[in-house]
mmCIF file of C-alpha atoms in Angstrom:
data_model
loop_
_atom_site.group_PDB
_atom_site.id
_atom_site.type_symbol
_atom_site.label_atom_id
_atom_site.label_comp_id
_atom_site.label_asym_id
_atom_site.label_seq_id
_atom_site.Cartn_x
_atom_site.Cartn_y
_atom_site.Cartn_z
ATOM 1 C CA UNK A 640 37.924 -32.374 -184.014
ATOM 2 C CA UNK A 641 38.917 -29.915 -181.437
ATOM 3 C CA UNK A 642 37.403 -26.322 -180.518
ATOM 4 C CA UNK A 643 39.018 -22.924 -182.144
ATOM 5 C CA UNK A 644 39.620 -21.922 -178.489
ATOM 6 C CA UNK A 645 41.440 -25.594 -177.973
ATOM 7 C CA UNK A 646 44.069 -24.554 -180.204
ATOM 8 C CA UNK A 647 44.059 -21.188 -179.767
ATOM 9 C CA UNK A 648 44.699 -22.176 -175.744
ATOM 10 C CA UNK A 649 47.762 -24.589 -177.205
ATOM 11 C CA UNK A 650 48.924 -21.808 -179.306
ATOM 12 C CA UNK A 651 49.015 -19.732 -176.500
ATOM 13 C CA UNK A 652 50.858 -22.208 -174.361
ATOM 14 C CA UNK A 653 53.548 -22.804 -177.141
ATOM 15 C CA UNK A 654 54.306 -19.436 -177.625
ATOM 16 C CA UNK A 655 54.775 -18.722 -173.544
ATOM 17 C CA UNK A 656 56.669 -21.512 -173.481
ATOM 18 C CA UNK A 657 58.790 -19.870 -176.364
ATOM 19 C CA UNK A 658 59.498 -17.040 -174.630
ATOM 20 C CA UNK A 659 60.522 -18.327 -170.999
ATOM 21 C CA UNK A 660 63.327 -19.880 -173.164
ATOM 22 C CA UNK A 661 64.414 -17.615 -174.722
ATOM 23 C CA UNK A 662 64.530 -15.394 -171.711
ATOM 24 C CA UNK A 663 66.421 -18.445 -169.834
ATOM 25 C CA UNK A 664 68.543 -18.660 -172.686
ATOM 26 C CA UNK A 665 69.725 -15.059 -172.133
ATOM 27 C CA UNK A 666 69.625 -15.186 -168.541
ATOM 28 C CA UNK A 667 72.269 -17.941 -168.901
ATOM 29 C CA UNK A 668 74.753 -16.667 -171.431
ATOM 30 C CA UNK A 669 74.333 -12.970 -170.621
ATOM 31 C CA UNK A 670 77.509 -11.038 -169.099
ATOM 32 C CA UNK A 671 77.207 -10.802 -165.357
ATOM 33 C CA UNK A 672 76.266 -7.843 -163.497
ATOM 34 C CA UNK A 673 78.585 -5.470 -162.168
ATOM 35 C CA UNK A 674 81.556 -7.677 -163.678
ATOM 36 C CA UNK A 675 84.497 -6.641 -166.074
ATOM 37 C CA UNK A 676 84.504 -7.357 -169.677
ATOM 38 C CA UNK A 677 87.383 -8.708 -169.203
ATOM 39 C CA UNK A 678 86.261 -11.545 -167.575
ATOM 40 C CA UNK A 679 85.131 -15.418 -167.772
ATOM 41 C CA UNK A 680 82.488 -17.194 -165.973
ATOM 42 C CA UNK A 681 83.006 -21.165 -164.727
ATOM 43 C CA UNK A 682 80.192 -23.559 -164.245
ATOM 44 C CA UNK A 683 80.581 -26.699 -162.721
ATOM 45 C CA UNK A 684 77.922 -29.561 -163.356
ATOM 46 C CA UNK A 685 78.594 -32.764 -160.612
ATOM 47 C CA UNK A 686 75.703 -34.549 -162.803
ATOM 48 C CA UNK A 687 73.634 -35.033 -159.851
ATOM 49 C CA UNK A 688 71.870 -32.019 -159.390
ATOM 50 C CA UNK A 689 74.311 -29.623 -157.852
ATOM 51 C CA UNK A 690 76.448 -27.070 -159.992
ATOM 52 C CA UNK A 691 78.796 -24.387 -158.753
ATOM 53 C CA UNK A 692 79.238 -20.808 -160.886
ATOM 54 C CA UNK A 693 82.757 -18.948 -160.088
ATOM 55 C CA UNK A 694 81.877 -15.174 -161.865
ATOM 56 C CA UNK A 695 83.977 -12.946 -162.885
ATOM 57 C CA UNK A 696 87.416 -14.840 -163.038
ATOM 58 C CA UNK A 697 90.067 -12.791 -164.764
ATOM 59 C CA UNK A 698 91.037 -12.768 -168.414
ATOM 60 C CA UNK A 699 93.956 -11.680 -170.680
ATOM 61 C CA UNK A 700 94.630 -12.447 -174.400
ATOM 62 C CA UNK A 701 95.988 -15.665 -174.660
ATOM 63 C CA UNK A 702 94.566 -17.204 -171.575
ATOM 64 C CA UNK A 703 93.102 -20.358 -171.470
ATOM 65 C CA UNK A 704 90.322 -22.736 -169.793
ATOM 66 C CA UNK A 705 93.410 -24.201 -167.665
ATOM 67 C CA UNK A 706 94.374 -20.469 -166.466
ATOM 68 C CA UNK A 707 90.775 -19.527 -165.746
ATOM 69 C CA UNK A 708 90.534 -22.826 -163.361
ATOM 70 C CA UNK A 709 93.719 -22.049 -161.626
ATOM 71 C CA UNK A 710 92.073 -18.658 -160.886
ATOM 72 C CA UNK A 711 88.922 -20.318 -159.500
ATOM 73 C CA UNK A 712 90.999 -22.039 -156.895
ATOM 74 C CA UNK A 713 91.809 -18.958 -155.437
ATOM 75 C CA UNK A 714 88.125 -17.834 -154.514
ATOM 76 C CA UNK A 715 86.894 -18.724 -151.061
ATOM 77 C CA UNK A 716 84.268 -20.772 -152.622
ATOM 78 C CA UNK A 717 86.183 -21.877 -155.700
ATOM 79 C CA UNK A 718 87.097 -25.345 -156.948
ATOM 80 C CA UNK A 719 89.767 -27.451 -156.625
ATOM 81 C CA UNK A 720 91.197 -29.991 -159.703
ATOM 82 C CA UNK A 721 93.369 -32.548 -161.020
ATOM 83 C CA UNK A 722 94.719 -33.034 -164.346
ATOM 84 C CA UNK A 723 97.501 -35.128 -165.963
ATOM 85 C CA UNK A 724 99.674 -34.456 -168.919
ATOM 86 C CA UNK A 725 100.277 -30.836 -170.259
ATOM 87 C CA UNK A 726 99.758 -28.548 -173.372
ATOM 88 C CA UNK A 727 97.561 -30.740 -175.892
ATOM 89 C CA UNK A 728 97.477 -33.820 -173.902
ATOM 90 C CA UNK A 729 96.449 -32.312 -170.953
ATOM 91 C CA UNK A 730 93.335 -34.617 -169.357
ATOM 92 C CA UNK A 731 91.270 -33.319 -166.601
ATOM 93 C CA UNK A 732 91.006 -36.224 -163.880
ATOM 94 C CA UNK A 733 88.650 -34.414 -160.748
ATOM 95 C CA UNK A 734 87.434 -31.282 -159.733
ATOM 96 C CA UNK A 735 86.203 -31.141 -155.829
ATOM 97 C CA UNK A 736 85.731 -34.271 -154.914
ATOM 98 C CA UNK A 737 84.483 -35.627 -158.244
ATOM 99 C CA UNK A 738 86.934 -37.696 -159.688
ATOM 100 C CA UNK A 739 86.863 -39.500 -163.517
ATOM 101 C CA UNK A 740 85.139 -42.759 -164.428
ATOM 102 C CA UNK A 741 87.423 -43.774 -166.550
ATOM 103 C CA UNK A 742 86.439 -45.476 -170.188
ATOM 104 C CA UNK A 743 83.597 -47.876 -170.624
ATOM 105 C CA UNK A 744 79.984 -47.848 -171.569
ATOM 106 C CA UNK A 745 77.830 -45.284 -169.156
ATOM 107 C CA UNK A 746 80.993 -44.363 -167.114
ATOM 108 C CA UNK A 747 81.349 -40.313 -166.380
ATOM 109 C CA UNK A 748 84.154 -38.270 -167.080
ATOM 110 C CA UNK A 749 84.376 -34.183 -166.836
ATOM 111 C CA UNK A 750 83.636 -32.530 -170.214
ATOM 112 C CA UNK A 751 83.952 -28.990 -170.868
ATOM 113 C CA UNK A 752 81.716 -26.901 -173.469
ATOM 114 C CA UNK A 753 82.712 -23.358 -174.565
ATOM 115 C CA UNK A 754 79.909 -21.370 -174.971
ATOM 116 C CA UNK A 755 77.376 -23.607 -175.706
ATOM 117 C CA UNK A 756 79.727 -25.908 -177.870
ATOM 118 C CA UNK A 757 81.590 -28.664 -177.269
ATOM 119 C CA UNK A 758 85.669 -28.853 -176.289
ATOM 120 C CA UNK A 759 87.537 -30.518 -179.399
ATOM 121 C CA UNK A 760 91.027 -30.053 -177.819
ATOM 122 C CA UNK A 761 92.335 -30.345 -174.442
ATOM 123 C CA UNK A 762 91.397 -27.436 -172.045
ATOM 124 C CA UNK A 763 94.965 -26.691 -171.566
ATOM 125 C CA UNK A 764 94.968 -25.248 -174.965
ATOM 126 C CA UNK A 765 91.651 -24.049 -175.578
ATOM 127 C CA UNK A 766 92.216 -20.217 -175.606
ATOM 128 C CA UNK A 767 89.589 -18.052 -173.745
ATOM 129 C CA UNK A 768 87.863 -14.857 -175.297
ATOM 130 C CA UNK A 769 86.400 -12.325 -172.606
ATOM 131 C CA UNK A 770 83.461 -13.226 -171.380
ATOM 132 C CA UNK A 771 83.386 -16.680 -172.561
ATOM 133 C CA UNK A 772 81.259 -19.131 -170.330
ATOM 134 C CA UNK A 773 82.841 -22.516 -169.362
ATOM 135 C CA UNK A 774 80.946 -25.222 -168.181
ATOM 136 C CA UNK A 775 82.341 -28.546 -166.921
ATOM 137 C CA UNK A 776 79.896 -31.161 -166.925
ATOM 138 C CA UNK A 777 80.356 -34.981 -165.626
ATOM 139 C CA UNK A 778 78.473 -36.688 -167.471
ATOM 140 C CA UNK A 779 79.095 -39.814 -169.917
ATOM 141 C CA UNK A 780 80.201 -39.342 -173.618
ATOM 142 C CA UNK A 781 79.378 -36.204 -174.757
ATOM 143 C CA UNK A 782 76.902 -35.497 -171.964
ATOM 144 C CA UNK A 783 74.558 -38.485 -173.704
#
């Protein structure tokens, strides 16, 4: 049986640990400084480590994740994609240099989550509120 200052020290621990994510949590989703509220942010995941964050891309009722890409090509250290199709069958293929997998057991594709949740329509469609967060990950299905 352990000591009362064991578990105390373990309680202690958890509850630290608690807080840093909570404040990471925050720290993540939280509007960035000095930007617009009208705004959206763009993460990019390449699934090995490296990510890219365009802030403070531009938004306007009605806009979607397809507009707020287009807008990160224009920054000096934007992105740059592919896609195929349009409107609801619209199917990102690459962004840099990262290109699809294609279908198949462990093969990555780019997936997009809205806040936190998964995309359940194409990203040409998926209307943007203001400071939404997108994040593009490549990963395999659903980022398992």
């Amino acid at each position: 049986m352990g000591s009362p200052l064991g578990s105390r020290s373990i309680s202690r621990r958890a509850a630290v640990l608690a807080a840093a994510l909570l404040v990471a949590t925050v720290w993540a989703t939280r509007p960035v400084a000095g930007g617009s509220e009208d705004t959206v942010r763009l993460i990019v995941d390449y699934g090995d480590g490296a990510s890219k964050t365009v802030a403070n891309l531009p938004w306007a009722k009605g806009n979607t994740i397809l507009d707020a890409m287009k807008a990160a090509t224009t920054r000096s250290h934007g992105i740059s994609f592919s896609y195929t199709g349009s409107g609801d069958s619209a199917v990102l293929t690459k962004i840099d240099d990262v290109q699809n997998e294609g279908g198949g057991a462990g093969k990555k594709n780019w997936q997009y989550w809205a806040n936190g949740t998964y995309g359940d329509r194409s990203f040409a469609v998926f209307e943007l509120q203001a400071q939404d967060t997108i994040v593009w990950r490549f990963t395999t299905e659903q980022g398992k």
